[in-house]
Coordinates of C-alpha atoms in Angstrom, one line a residue:
M1 CA 77.7 82.1 68.9
E2 CA 78.3 85.7 67.9
L3 CA 75.6 86.8 70.3
L4 CA 77.2 84.9 73.1
E5 CA 80.6 86.5 72.2
I6 CA 79.1 90.0 72.4
Q7 CA 77.3 89.2 75.7
G8 CA 80.4 87.7 77.2
F9 CA 82.5 90.8 76.2
I10 CA 80.2 93.5 77.5
A11 CA 79.6 91.6 80.8
Q12 CA 83.2 92.2 81.7
F13 CA 82.9 95.9 82.0
D14 CA 81.0 98.3 84.3
P15 CA 78.1 99.1 84.3
F16 CA 77.1 96.1 82.1
S17 CA 78.5 93.8 84.7
S18 CA 75.6 94.8 87.0
L19 CA 73.0 93.6 84.4
S20 CA 71.0 90.4 84.7
E21 CA 71.4 87.6 82.1
A22 CA 68.1 88.6 80.5
E23 CA 69.3 92.3 80.3
L24 CA 72.6 91.3 78.8
S25 CA 70.9 89.1 76.2
R26 CA 68.6 92.0 75.3
V27 CA 71.6 94.3 74.8
A28 CA 73.6 91.7 72.8
R29 CA 70.6 91.2 70.4
A30 CA 70.2 95.0 69.9
V31 CA 73.9 95.7 69.2
T32 CA 75.0 97.0 65.8
I33 CA 78.7 96.3 65.0
Q34 CA 80.5 99.0 63.1
Y35 CA 84.1 99.2 61.9
F36 CA 86.0 102.6 61.5
R37 CA 89.4 103.0 60.0
R38 CA 92.1 105.0 61.8
G39 CA 91.5 108.8 61.3
T40 CA 87.8 108.4 60.5
M41 CA 85.4 110.8 62.2
I42 CA 82.8 108.7 64.1
V43 CA 80.7 111.5 65.5
D44 CA 81.0 115.2 64.9
A45 CA 80.4 117.9 67.5
G46 CA 76.9 119.3 67.2
Q47 CA 75.6 116.1 65.5
D48 CA 72.5 114.3 66.7
N49 CA 73.4 111.0 68.4
I50 CA 71.4 107.8 68.6
W51 CA 74.0 105.3 70.0
L52 CA 75.7 104.4 73.2
S53 CA 79.0 103.3 71.7
L54 CA 81.3 100.7 73.4
V55 CA 84.8 100.2 72.1
R56 CA 85.3 96.5 71.3
S57 CA 88.9 97.0 69.9
G58 CA 91.1 99.9 69.0
A59 CA 91.0 103.4 70.5
V60 CA 89.0 106.7 70.0
E61 CA 89.8 110.3 70.8
L62 CA 87.1 112.8 72.0
K63 CA 87.6 116.5 71.4
L64 CA 85.3 119.0 73.0
G65 CA 83.8 121.2 70.2
G66 CA 86.2 119.4 67.9
T67 CA 89.2 121.3 69.3
D68 CA 90.1 120.6 72.9
L69 CA 91.2 117.1 73.8
N70 CA 88.7 115.7 76.3
A71 CA 89.5 112.0 76.5
R72 CA 91.1 108.9 74.8
L73 CA 89.2 105.7 75.2
G74 CA 90.1 102.1 74.6
E75 CA 88.7 98.6 74.9
G76 CA 85.6 98.4 77.1
E77 CA 85.0 102.1 77.5
C78 CA 81.8 103.9 76.4
F79 CA 81.1 107.3 74.8
G80 CA 78.0 109.1 73.5
Y81 CA 75.9 108.8 76.7
P82 CA 75.8 112.5 77.8
S83 CA 73.9 113.5 74.6
L84 CA 71.6 110.6 75.0
I85 CA 70.8 111.5 78.6
R86 CA 70.4 115.3 77.8
N87 CA 68.6 114.5 74.5
T88 CA 70.8 117.2 72.9
P89 CA 73.4 117.2 70.1
T90 CA 76.8 115.9 71.0
Q91 CA 79.4 118.2 72.4
N92 CA 82.4 116.0 71.5
Q93 CA 83.9 115.2 68.1
V94 CA 84.9 111.5 68.2
M95 CA 87.7 110.3 65.9
A96 CA 89.2 106.8 65.4
L97 CA 92.6 107.0 66.9
E98 CA 93.3 103.4 65.7
D99 CA 91.3 101.0 63.5
C100 CA 88.2 100.5 65.7
L101 CA 85.4 98.0 66.1
L102 CA 82.5 99.4 68.0
Y103 CA 79.4 97.9 69.6
R104 CA 76.7 100.4 69.2
I105 CA 73.6 100.2 71.5
P106 CA 70.4 102.0 70.3
K107 CA 69.1 104.9 72.3
P108 CA 65.8 103.2 73.2
V109 CA 67.6 100.2 74.7
F110 CA 70.0 102.5 76.7
A111 CA 67.0 104.5 78.0
Q112 CA 65.2 101.3 79.0
L113 CA 68.2 100.0 80.9
R114 CA 68.6 103.3 82.8
A115 CA 64.9 103.2 83.8
Q116 CA 65.0 99.6 85.0
N117 CA 68.5 99.3 86.5
A118 CA 69.6 101.8 89.3
V119 CA 73.3 100.8 89.2
F120 CA 73.4 101.2 85.4
A121 CA 71.7 104.6 85.7
Q122 CA 74.0 105.8 88.4
F123 CA 77.1 104.9 86.4
F124 CA 76.0 107.1 83.6
G125 CA 74.9 110.0 85.8
I126 CA 75.4 113.1 83.8
N127 CA 76.6 115.2 86.7
E128 CA 80.4 114.5 86.8
R129 CA 80.6 116.1 90.3
Q130 CA 78.0 113.6 91.5
R131 CA 80.0 110.7 90.0
L132 CA 83.1 112.0 92.0
R133 CA 81.0 112.2 95.1
D134 CA 79.8 108.6 94.5
S135 CA 83.4 107.5 94.2
V136 CA 84.3 109.2 97.5
D137 CA 81.3 107.6 99.2
R138 CA 82.3 104.2 97.9
L139 CA 85.9 104.8 99.2
K140 CA 84.5 105.9 102.6
A141 CA 82.4 102.8 102.8
S142 CA 85.5 100.6 102.3
T143 CA 88.0 102.4 104.5
P144 CA 88.3 102.3 108.3
D145 CA 86.5 105.1 110.1
A146 CA 89.6 106.3 111.9
Q147 CA 91.5 106.8 108.7
M148 CA 88.6 108.4 106.9
A149 CA 88.1 110.9 109.7
A150 CA 91.7 112.1 109.0
V151 CA 91.4 112.2 105.3
F152 CA 87.9 113.5 104.5
S153 CA 87.0 115.6 107.6
S154 CA 87.4 119.3 107.4
L155 CA 88.8 121.7 110.1
K156 CA 85.3 122.8 110.9
D157 CA 84.7 119.4 112.5
L158 CA 87.5 120.2 115.1
I159 CA 86.0 123.6 116.2
T160 CA 84.1 122.8 119.3
N161 CA 84.2 126.2 121.0
P162 CA 82.3 128.8 119.1
F163 CA 83.9 131.7 121.0
V164 CA 87.2 133.2 119.9
I165 CA 89.5 134.2 122.8
K166 CA 91.4 137.3 121.9
A167 CA 93.2 140.4 123.2
Q168 CA 94.2 143.7 121.6
Q169 CA 97.8 144.3 120.6
D170 CA 98.1 147.2 123.0
D171 CA 97.1 145.1 126.0
T172 CA 99.9 144.3 128.4
I173 CA 101.5 140.9 128.6
A174 CA 100.0 140.6 132.1
T175 CA 96.5 141.3 130.8
A176 CA 97.0 138.7 128.0
A177 CA 98.2 136.1 130.6
Q178 CA 95.2 136.8 132.8
I179 CA 92.8 136.3 129.9
M180 CA 94.4 133.0 129.0
A181 CA 94.2 131.9 132.7
Q182 CA 90.6 132.9 133.1
K183 CA 89.5 131.3 129.8
D184 CA 91.8 128.2 130.4
V185 CA 93.3 128.4 126.9
S186 CA 96.9 127.8 125.8
T187 CA 96.6 130.1 122.7
L188 CA 95.5 133.7 122.5
L189 CA 94.7 135.5 119.2
I190 CA 96.0 139.1 119.1
Y191 CA 93.9 141.8 117.2
Q192 CA 94.3 145.3 116.1
D193 CA 90.6 146.5 116.3
S194 CA 88.9 143.8 114.2
H195 CA 92.0 142.5 112.3
L196 CA 94.0 139.4 113.4
V197 CA 97.7 140.5 113.7
G198 CA 99.3 137.9 115.9
I199 CA 99.1 134.8 118.1
V200 CA 100.6 134.1 121.6
T201 CA 101.0 130.7 123.2
D202 CA 101.9 129.3 126.6
K203 CA 105.4 128.6 125.2
D204 CA 105.8 132.3 124.3
L205 CA 105.0 133.3 127.9
R206 CA 107.6 130.9 129.1
R207 CA 110.4 131.6 126.6
R208 CA 109.9 135.3 125.7
V209 CA 108.7 136.6 129.0
L210 CA 109.7 134.5 132.0
G211 CA 112.8 133.0 130.4
A212 CA 113.9 136.4 129.0
G213 CA 113.2 138.4 132.1
R214 CA 110.8 140.7 130.2
S215 CA 108.4 143.0 132.0
T216 CA 104.8 141.9 132.0
D217 CA 103.9 145.6 131.6
A218 CA 105.2 145.5 128.0
P219 CA 102.6 145.3 125.2
V220 CA 101.6 141.8 124.2
S221 CA 102.6 142.7 120.6
T222 CA 106.2 142.5 121.6
I223 CA 106.1 138.7 122.2
M224 CA 103.4 137.6 119.7
T225 CA 104.1 135.7 116.5
P226 CA 103.0 138.3 113.9
N227 CA 100.8 137.6 110.9
P228 CA 99.9 134.0 111.7
R229 CA 99.0 131.6 108.9
T230 CA 95.3 130.9 108.7
L231 CA 93.2 128.2 106.9
S232 CA 89.6 128.0 105.8
S233 CA 87.3 125.8 107.8
E234 CA 86.6 123.8 104.7
V235 CA 90.3 122.7 104.3
P236 CA 90.8 119.0 105.0
I237 CA 92.5 118.0 108.3
L238 CA 95.4 116.4 106.3
T239 CA 96.2 119.7 104.6
A240 CA 96.3 121.4 108.0
L241 CA 98.7 118.7 109.2
L242 CA 101.0 119.4 106.2
V243 CA 101.0 123.1 106.7
M244 CA 102.0 122.6 110.3
L245 CA 104.8 120.3 109.3
E246 CA 106.1 122.6 106.6
L247 CA 106.0 125.8 108.7
H248 CA 107.1 124.1 112.0
I249 CA 104.1 125.5 113.9
H250 CA 101.6 123.9 116.3
H251 CA 98.5 126.2 116.1
L252 CA 96.4 127.4 113.2
P253 CA 93.6 130.0 113.3
V254 CA 90.6 128.7 111.3
T255 CA 88.5 131.1 109.3
E256 CA 85.0 131.0 107.8
G257 CA 84.0 133.8 105.4
G258 CA 87.3 135.6 106.3
V259 CA 86.4 135.6 110.0
V260 CA 88.3 133.6 112.6
I261 CA 86.0 131.0 114.2
G262 CA 88.6 129.2 116.3
V263 CA 92.1 127.7 116.6
V264 CA 93.2 124.1 116.1
G265 CA 96.4 122.7 117.6
A266 CA 98.7 119.8 116.8
S267 CA 97.1 117.9 119.7
D268 CA 93.7 118.3 118.0
L269 CA 95.0 116.8 114.8
L270 CA 96.8 114.0 116.6
A271 CA 93.6 113.0 118.4
R272 CA 91.7 112.9 115.1
M273 CA 94.4 111.4 112.9
G274 CA 95.0 108.4 115.2
S275 CA 98.3 107.7 113.5
N276 CA 102.0 108.4 114.0
T277 CA 102.2 111.2 111.3
L278 CA 102.8 114.1 113.6
Q279 CA 104.8 112.0 116.0
I280 CA 107.4 111.4 113.4
A281 CA 108.0 115.1 112.8
N282 CA 108.2 115.7 116.6
R283 CA 110.7 112.9 117.1
V284 CA 112.9 114.2 114.3
R285 CA 112.8 117.8 115.6
G286 CA 113.5 116.5 119.2
A287 CA 116.3 114.1 118.2
K288 CA 119.4 114.4 120.4
D289 CA 121.7 112.7 117.9
A290 CA 121.7 111.4 114.3
A291 CA 120.8 107.9 115.4
S292 CA 117.6 109.2 117.0
V293 CA 116.7 110.9 113.7
A294 CA 117.2 107.5 111.9
R295 CA 115.0 105.8 114.4
A296 CA 112.2 108.4 113.8
T297 CA 112.4 108.2 110.0
M298 CA 112.1 104.4 110.2
L299 CA 108.5 105.0 111.1
L300 CA 107.9 106.8 107.8
P301 CA 107.0 103.8 105.6
R302 CA 104.3 102.7 108.0
A303 CA 102.8 106.2 108.1
V304 CA 102.8 106.5 104.3
T305 CA 101.2 103.1 104.0
G306 CA 98.4 104.3 106.3
L307 CA 97.9 107.5 104.3
V308 CA 97.7 105.6 101.0
D309 CA 95.4 103.0 102.5
A310 CA 93.1 105.8 103.6
G311 CA 92.9 107.2 100.0
V312 CA 95.2 110.2 100.4
D313 CA 96.3 111.6 97.0
A314 CA 99.9 111.5 95.8
D315 CA 100.3 115.3 96.2
H316 CA 99.6 115.2 99.9
V317 CA 101.7 112.0 100.4
G318 CA 104.6 113.6 98.6
R319 CA 104.4 116.8 100.6
F320 CA 104.2 114.8 103.9
V321 CA 107.3 112.7 103.0
S322 CA 109.1 115.8 101.8
S323 CA 108.3 117.6 105.1
I324 CA 109.9 114.8 107.1
G325 CA 112.9 114.7 104.7
E326 CA 113.4 118.5 105.1
Q327 CA 113.2 118.3 108.9
A328 CA 115.7 115.3 108.9
H329 CA 118.2 117.4 106.8
A330 CA 117.8 120.4 109.1
Q331 CA 118.0 118.5 112.4
I332 CA 121.1 116.4 111.4
L333 CA 122.8 119.6 110.2
S334 CA 121.9 121.4 113.5
L335 CA 123.3 118.4 115.5
A336 CA 126.5 118.5 113.5
E337 CA 126.9 122.2 114.1
A338 CA 126.5 121.7 117.8
D339 CA 129.4 119.2 117.7
L340 CA 131.7 121.2 115.5
G341 CA 130.9 124.7 116.7
P342 CA 129.1 127.6 114.9
P343 CA 129.8 128.0 111.2
P344 CA 132.5 130.6 110.4
L345 CA 130.3 132.4 107.9
P346 CA 126.7 132.5 106.6
Y347 CA 125.7 129.6 104.4
A348 CA 122.6 127.6 103.2
L349 CA 121.9 123.9 102.8
V350 CA 120.2 123.6 99.4
A351 CA 118.2 120.6 98.3
F352 CA 117.9 119.7 94.6
G353 CA 115.5 117.5 92.8
S354 CA 112.3 115.9 94.3
L355 CA 112.9 117.2 97.8
A356 CA 113.1 120.7 96.4
R357 CA 109.8 120.2 94.5
S358 CA 108.2 118.8 97.7
E359 CA 107.4 115.5 95.9
Q360 CA 109.9 113.2 97.5
G361 CA 109.0 109.5 97.7
L362 CA 110.2 106.7 100.0
G363 CA 113.6 105.4 99.2
S364 CA 114.8 108.6 97.6
D365 CA 118.6 109.3 97.6
Q366 CA 119.9 112.6 98.7
D367 CA 120.8 115.6 96.4
N368 CA 122.2 118.5 98.3
G369 CA 124.9 121.1 98.5
F370 CA 126.1 124.2 100.4
V371 CA 125.8 127.8 99.2
F372 CA 128.2 130.3 100.9
G373 CA 128.1 134.1 101.2
P374 CA 130.6 136.4 99.5
D375 CA 133.2 136.1 102.2
Y376 CA 133.8 132.4 101.6
D377 CA 137.5 131.4 101.3
A378 CA 138.1 127.8 100.5
A379 CA 141.5 127.5 102.2
Q380 CA 140.3 129.1 105.4
H381 CA 136.7 127.8 105.7
D382 CA 136.5 124.5 103.8
P383 CA 138.0 122.3 106.5
Y384 CA 135.0 123.1 108.8
F385 CA 132.4 122.7 106.0
S386 CA 133.9 119.5 104.7
A387 CA 133.6 118.0 108.2
L388 CA 130.1 119.4 108.5
A389 CA 129.1 117.9 105.1
T390 CA 130.5 114.5 106.0
R391 CA 128.4 114.3 109.2
L392 CA 125.3 115.5 107.3
V393 CA 125.4 113.0 104.4
D394 CA 126.4 110.1 106.7
G395 CA 123.6 110.9 109.0
L396 CA 121.1 111.2 106.2
N397 CA 122.3 107.9 104.7
A398 CA 121.7 106.2 108.1
A399 CA 118.2 107.8 108.2
G400 CA 117.2 106.2 104.9
Y401 CA 118.2 109.0 102.5
V402 CA 120.9 107.0 100.7
Y403 CA 124.1 108.4 99.2
C404 CA 123.6 109.9 95.8
P405 CA 125.2 107.6 93.1
G406 CA 126.2 110.7 91.2
K407 CA 127.8 112.2 94.3
I408 CA 125.5 115.3 94.2
M409 CA 126.0 115.8 98.0
A410 CA 127.6 118.5 100.1
S411 CA 130.4 116.0 100.9
N412 CA 131.6 116.5 97.3
P413 CA 133.7 119.7 97.1
N414 CA 132.0 120.5 93.8
Q415 CA 128.8 120.9 95.7
R416 CA 130.2 123.5 98.1
R417 CA 130.4 126.8 96.4
S418 CA 130.0 130.5 97.0
L419 CA 126.9 132.2 95.6
D420 CA 129.0 133.8 92.8
D421 CA 130.6 130.5 92.0
W422 CA 127.3 128.7 91.8
T423 CA 125.9 131.4 89.5
Q424 CA 128.9 131.1 87.1
H425 CA 128.5 127.4 87.2
F426 CA 124.9 127.6 86.1
A427 CA 125.8 130.3 83.5
R428 CA 128.2 127.8 81.8
W429 CA 125.4 125.2 81.5
I430 CA 122.9 127.8 80.1
T431 CA 125.3 129.3 77.6
T432 CA 126.8 125.9 76.5
P433 CA 123.8 123.5 76.5
D434 CA 125.6 120.3 75.7
P435 CA 124.0 116.9 76.7
E436 CA 125.8 117.0 80.1
A437 CA 124.4 120.5 80.8
I438 CA 120.9 119.4 79.9
L439 CA 121.2 116.5 82.2
N440 CA 122.4 118.7 85.0
S441 CA 119.5 121.1 84.5
T442 CA 117.1 118.3 85.2
I443 CA 118.6 118.0 88.7
F444 CA 120.1 121.3 89.7
F445 CA 117.5 123.7 88.4
D446 CA 115.0 122.4 91.0
M447 CA 116.5 123.9 94.2
R448 CA 115.2 125.0 97.6
A449 CA 116.9 126.0 100.9
V450 CA 116.1 123.6 103.7
A451 CA 118.4 125.2 106.4
G452 CA 120.6 128.2 106.9
D453 CA 120.5 131.5 105.1
V454 CA 117.5 131.0 102.8
G455 CA 118.2 134.3 101.0
L456 CA 121.4 132.9 99.4
V457 CA 119.4 130.2 97.6
E458 CA 116.6 132.5 96.7
T459 CA 119.1 134.9 95.1
L460 CA 120.7 132.0 93.2
R461 CA 117.4 130.7 92.0
H462 CA 116.2 134.1 90.9
D463 CA 119.5 134.8 89.0
V464 CA 119.6 131.4 87.4
F465 CA 116.0 131.5 86.1
D466 CA 116.5 135.0 84.9
M467 CA 119.5 133.9 82.8
A468 CA 117.6 130.8 81.5
A469 CA 114.5 132.8 80.6
K470 CA 116.7 135.1 78.4
N471 CA 118.5 132.3 76.5
R472 CA 116.2 130.9 73.8
I473 CA 118.8 128.3 72.7
F474 CA 119.0 126.8 76.1
Q475 CA 115.2 126.7 76.3
S476 CA 115.0 125.0 73.0
F477 CA 117.4 122.3 74.2
I478 CA 115.6 121.5 77.4
A479 CA 112.2 121.6 75.6
R480 CA 113.5 119.1 73.0
S481 CA 114.9 116.9 75.8
A482 CA 111.5 116.9 77.5
A483 CA 109.7 116.1 74.3
N484 CA 112.0 113.2 73.4
T485 CA 111.3 111.3 76.6
R486 CA 110.2 107.8 75.8
I487 CA 106.7 107.3 77.1
P488 CA 106.0 103.6 78.0
L489 CA 103.1 103.0 75.6
G490 CA 103.3 100.4 72.9
F491 CA 101.5 100.4 69.5
F492 CA 98.4 98.8 70.9
R493 CA 98.4 101.2 74.0
N494 CA 99.8 98.5 76.2
L495 CA 102.4 99.4 78.8
L496 CA 106.0 98.7 77.8
L497 CA 108.0 97.1 80.7
E498 CA 111.7 97.2 81.4
H499 CA 113.5 94.1 82.5
D500 CA 115.2 94.3 85.9
A501 CA 117.7 91.7 87.0
E502 CA 116.1 91.4 90.4
Q503 CA 112.4 92.3 89.9
G504 CA 111.8 91.0 86.4
D505 CA 109.6 93.0 84.0
V506 CA 108.7 96.3 85.7
L507 CA 107.2 99.7 84.9
N508 CA 109.4 102.6 86.2
L509 CA 106.8 105.2 87.1
K510 CA 109.5 107.7 88.1
T511 CA 111.6 107.8 84.9
Q512 CA 108.8 106.9 82.5
G513 CA 105.8 108.6 84.2
V514 CA 106.6 111.4 86.6
A515 CA 109.9 112.6 85.1
P516 CA 108.5 113.6 81.7
I517 CA 105.8 115.7 83.4
V518 CA 108.4 117.4 85.6
D519 CA 110.7 118.0 82.6
I520 CA 107.8 119.7 80.6
A521 CA 106.9 121.8 83.6
R522 CA 110.5 122.9 84.0
A523 CA 110.7 123.9 80.4
H524 CA 107.6 126.1 80.7

């Protein structure tokens, strides 16, 4: 009965689940069962190893060289195989994190299984990179081709023309236009000798030459976009998409070994992506009213679902969602200005929290405010900005960025301040770090301009962090707050759930998973 229990347990976990009944029976008969009390050293770094160890119950901690944490393993997980495969002493020190029961499989049995079972051998492949590649290959095999082309292809796959069409910066606009017409291209790279210095598109010729009445005898450098952003040919297509969204551009020169090998455009990405990701950004930017912005952002959940289904990592998804959110803020604000008239003085729309960190998720509420220049006078200017803020937050709410429960929105007069006033506001939190100030720091210290005079927010951010860096007491408070976050792990490493009236028992990944990491990063 004990052998059947061992066999039944190990058969639940990879790679033992790939073994035949005969192989499982052989492993079960060879297993030695050992018990280790919490805090006991199981294997020391540099020690010879003769076992593949499988955790039956409890948990173990692996430290590389006995110092640097490598992994923590629980029920059904294995350790000790790298040294068996290499036939070298162990690199990890293994300690019992809890009282542990281990199934220990002798080295000869492990070697025989690897020799006879390809799946078993592949699982324990010593090359971690190869294991990652195998995981990607398995993901590719289970994901639709159209989605995989977008996620895993590199920009090099989009370069079909090996010739770079270019002009020199001293060439005339007429010469540049003739080159574009002869080569039938809509984009021209501008060089100074062998160095890329700019880019010109059909749109530049329409807007900056014909529309502006500029002479075509002028140098092409007078209408080019200088210092264009470039990307390596090995960069994934999805990364290029995000760069275009974030910089509001439609063309990217692609380099290989530091040399430009071609240009990719938004249309190239659209054709390869086969989804509505770029269309959402275009619809938001081209919206004629706030309702049109809302109709465009309604497409966001479907686009995100497609990205997740295609295996896109959380960082890229967060950046994509944040790019759309930033554009929605900017477009609704621009439409409101068009209705109310130009602002009476320079200002910036500042975003706080997840949007500022470019890690916004679906369903996020809005956290924003206005930062004004030094000439701001509340009595004279606030009626305009109050109306502007109301249109902004109402439009964002309709677009899915719901009202902030804590009223951290530009429609709240407390969130409309001059640069000096904002600086003094932060100074009070830093010099008097009471619980409310610490709570505010978790929201307001993450800030980024999404429209208007970006320099106002950059100045505020620089001054605030300079003050915070010099105040050790404030730093100790926010560090202590980050360290005291309740991590949702129970005594037996099980996840602790919260009860929600509507959803039942749930795990809040934002407050219990992401927030502690963000708080620690902010403290550093």
